[in-house]
XYZ file of C-alpha atoms in Angstrom:
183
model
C 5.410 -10.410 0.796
C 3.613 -12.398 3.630
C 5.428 -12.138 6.878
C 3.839 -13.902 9.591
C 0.053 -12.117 9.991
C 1.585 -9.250 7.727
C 1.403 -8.356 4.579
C 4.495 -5.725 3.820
C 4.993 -4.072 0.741
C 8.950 -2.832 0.115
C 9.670 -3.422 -2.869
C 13.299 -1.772 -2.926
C 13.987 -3.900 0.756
C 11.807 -7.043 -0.704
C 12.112 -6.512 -3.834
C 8.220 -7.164 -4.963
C 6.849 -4.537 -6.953
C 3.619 -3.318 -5.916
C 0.887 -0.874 -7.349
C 1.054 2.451 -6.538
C -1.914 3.686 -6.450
C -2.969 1.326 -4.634
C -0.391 2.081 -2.162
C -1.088 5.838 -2.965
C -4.723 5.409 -1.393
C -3.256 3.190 2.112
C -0.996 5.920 2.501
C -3.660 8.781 2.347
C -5.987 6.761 4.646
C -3.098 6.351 7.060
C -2.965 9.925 7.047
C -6.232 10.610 7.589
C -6.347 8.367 10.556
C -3.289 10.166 12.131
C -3.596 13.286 14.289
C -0.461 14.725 12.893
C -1.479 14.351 9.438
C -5.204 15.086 9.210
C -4.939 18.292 9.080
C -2.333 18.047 5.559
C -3.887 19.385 2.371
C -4.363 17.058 0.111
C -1.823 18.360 -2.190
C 0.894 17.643 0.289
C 0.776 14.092 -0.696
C 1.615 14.868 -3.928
C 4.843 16.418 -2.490
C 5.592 13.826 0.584
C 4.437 10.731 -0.419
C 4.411 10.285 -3.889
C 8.143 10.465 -4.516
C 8.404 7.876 -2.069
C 6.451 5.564 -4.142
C 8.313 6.630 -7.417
C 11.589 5.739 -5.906
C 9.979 3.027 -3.954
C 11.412 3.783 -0.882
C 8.693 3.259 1.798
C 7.609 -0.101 3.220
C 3.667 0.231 4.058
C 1.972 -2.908 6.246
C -1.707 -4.516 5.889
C -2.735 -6.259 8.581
C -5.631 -8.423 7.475
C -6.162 -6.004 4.349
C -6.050 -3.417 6.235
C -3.650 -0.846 5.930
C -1.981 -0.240 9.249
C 2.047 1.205 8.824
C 3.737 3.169 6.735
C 7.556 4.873 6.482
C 9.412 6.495 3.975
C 13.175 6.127 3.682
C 16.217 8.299 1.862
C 19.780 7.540 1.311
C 21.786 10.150 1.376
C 25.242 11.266 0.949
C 26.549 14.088 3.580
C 26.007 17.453 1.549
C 22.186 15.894 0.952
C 22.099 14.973 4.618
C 23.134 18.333 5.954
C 20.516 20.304 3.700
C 17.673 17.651 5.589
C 19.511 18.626 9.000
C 19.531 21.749 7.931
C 16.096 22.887 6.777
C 13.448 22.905 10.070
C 14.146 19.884 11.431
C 11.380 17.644 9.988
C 13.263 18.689 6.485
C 9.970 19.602 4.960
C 10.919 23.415 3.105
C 8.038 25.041 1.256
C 8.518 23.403 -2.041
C 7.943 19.769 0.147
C 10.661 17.073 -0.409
C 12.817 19.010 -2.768
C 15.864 16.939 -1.372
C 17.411 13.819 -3.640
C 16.014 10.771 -2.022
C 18.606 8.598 -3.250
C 22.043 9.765 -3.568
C 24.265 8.126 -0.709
C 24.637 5.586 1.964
C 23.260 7.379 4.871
C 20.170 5.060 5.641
C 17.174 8.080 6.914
C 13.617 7.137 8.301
C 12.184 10.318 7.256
C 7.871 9.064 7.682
C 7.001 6.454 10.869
C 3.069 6.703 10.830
C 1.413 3.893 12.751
C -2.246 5.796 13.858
C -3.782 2.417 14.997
C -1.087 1.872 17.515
C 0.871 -0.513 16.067
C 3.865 1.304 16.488
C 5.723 -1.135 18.838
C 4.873 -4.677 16.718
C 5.878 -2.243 13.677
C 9.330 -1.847 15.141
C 9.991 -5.606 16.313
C 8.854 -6.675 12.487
C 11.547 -3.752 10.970
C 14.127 -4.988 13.407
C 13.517 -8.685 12.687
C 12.938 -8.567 9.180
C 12.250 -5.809 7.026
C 15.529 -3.823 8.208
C 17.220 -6.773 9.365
C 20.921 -6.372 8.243
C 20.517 -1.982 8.382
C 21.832 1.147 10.172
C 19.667 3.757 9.915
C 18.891 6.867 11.532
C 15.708 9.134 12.080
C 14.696 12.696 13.930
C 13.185 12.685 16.326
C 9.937 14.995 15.549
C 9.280 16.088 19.220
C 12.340 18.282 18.802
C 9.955 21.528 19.685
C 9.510 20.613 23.298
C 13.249 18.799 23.578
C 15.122 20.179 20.710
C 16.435 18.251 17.462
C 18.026 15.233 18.160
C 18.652 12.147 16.162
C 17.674 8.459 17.103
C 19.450 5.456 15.773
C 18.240 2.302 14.569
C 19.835 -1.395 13.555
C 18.522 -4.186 12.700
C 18.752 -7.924 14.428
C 21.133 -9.035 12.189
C 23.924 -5.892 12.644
C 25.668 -6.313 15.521
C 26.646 -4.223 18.240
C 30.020 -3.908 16.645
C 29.160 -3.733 13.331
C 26.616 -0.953 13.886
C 29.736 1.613 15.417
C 31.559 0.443 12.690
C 28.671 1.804 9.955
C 28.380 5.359 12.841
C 32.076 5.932 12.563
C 32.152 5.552 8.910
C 28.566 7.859 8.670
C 28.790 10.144 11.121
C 26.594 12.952 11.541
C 27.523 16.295 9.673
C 25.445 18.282 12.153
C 26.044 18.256 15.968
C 22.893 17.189 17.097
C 22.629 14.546 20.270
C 21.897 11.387 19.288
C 20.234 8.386 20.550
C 21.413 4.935 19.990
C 18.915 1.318 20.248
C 18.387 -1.299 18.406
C 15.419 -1.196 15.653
């Protein structure tokens, strides 16, 4: 789907299937571009990207055909979401993304990768349209200098109320501090 100078591929969100291996290939140049990821084995997209694209539950940007974002999302239910919290606190266990990606209502960001430092005009399009009327929450992955903690996310179109409403009714099964702003 074309949104503004975007093109965004999400097809559970948008509902636009897309071809993925095609969207295989963005996804390992995104990670080949990011300083985090370069060092990954090959083989690790097999285990932490491609069940994203399965379930097709990642939204991945081009920016004039360019590939440019990419994030993964889960829904899970609390037993699901305590395992993630659970396991070292990216939720990656040797056997990769063993968790089920799609068993609840608790809205996860599990994979933000922007390497070309689009991280910011990523956000404002998730807030504005991608994510618009969602709650959703993500860890933070500089937990080894800070410790876990948890940041939330809503869209434009959840309001301030709404969005405690959707915390009270999800709320974490871990103690972990968490961080509240909007998407």
């Amino acid at each position: 789907m074309r949104i503004g100078d975007y093109d965004v591929y999400a097809p559970l969100m948008l509902g636009e299937p897309a071809n993925a291996i095609e969207m295989f290939g963005a996804v390992a140049l995104l990670w080949m571009q990011s300083a985090e990821q370069r060092s990954a084995y090959v083989g690790e997209l097999e285990t932490q990207v491609l069940p994203f694209l399965t379930t097709e539950q990642y939204i991945l940007v081009y920016h004039q055909a360019r590939p440019i974002f990419y994030l993964s999302f889960a829904l899970f239910n609390a037993q699901t979401e305590l395992r993630y919290l659970t396991l070292d606190y990216a939720g990656y266990g040797d056997d990769g993304r063993a968790l089920p990606l799609c068993n609840g209502n608790r809205f996860w960001i599990l994979d933000w990768l922007a390497p070309l430092g689009h991280s910011r005009e990523m956000a404002a399009l998730m807030q504005r349209e991608v994510l618009l009327n969602h709650c959703c929450r993500a860890l933070y992955h500089k937990g080894d200098r800070l410790g876990p903690q948890v940041l939330r996310f809503r869209g434009r179109g959840v309001s301030r109320q709404q969005a405690a409403q959707w915390w009270q009714k999800y709320p974490l099964v871990r103690d972990l501090p968490e961080r509240g702003f909007t998407l």
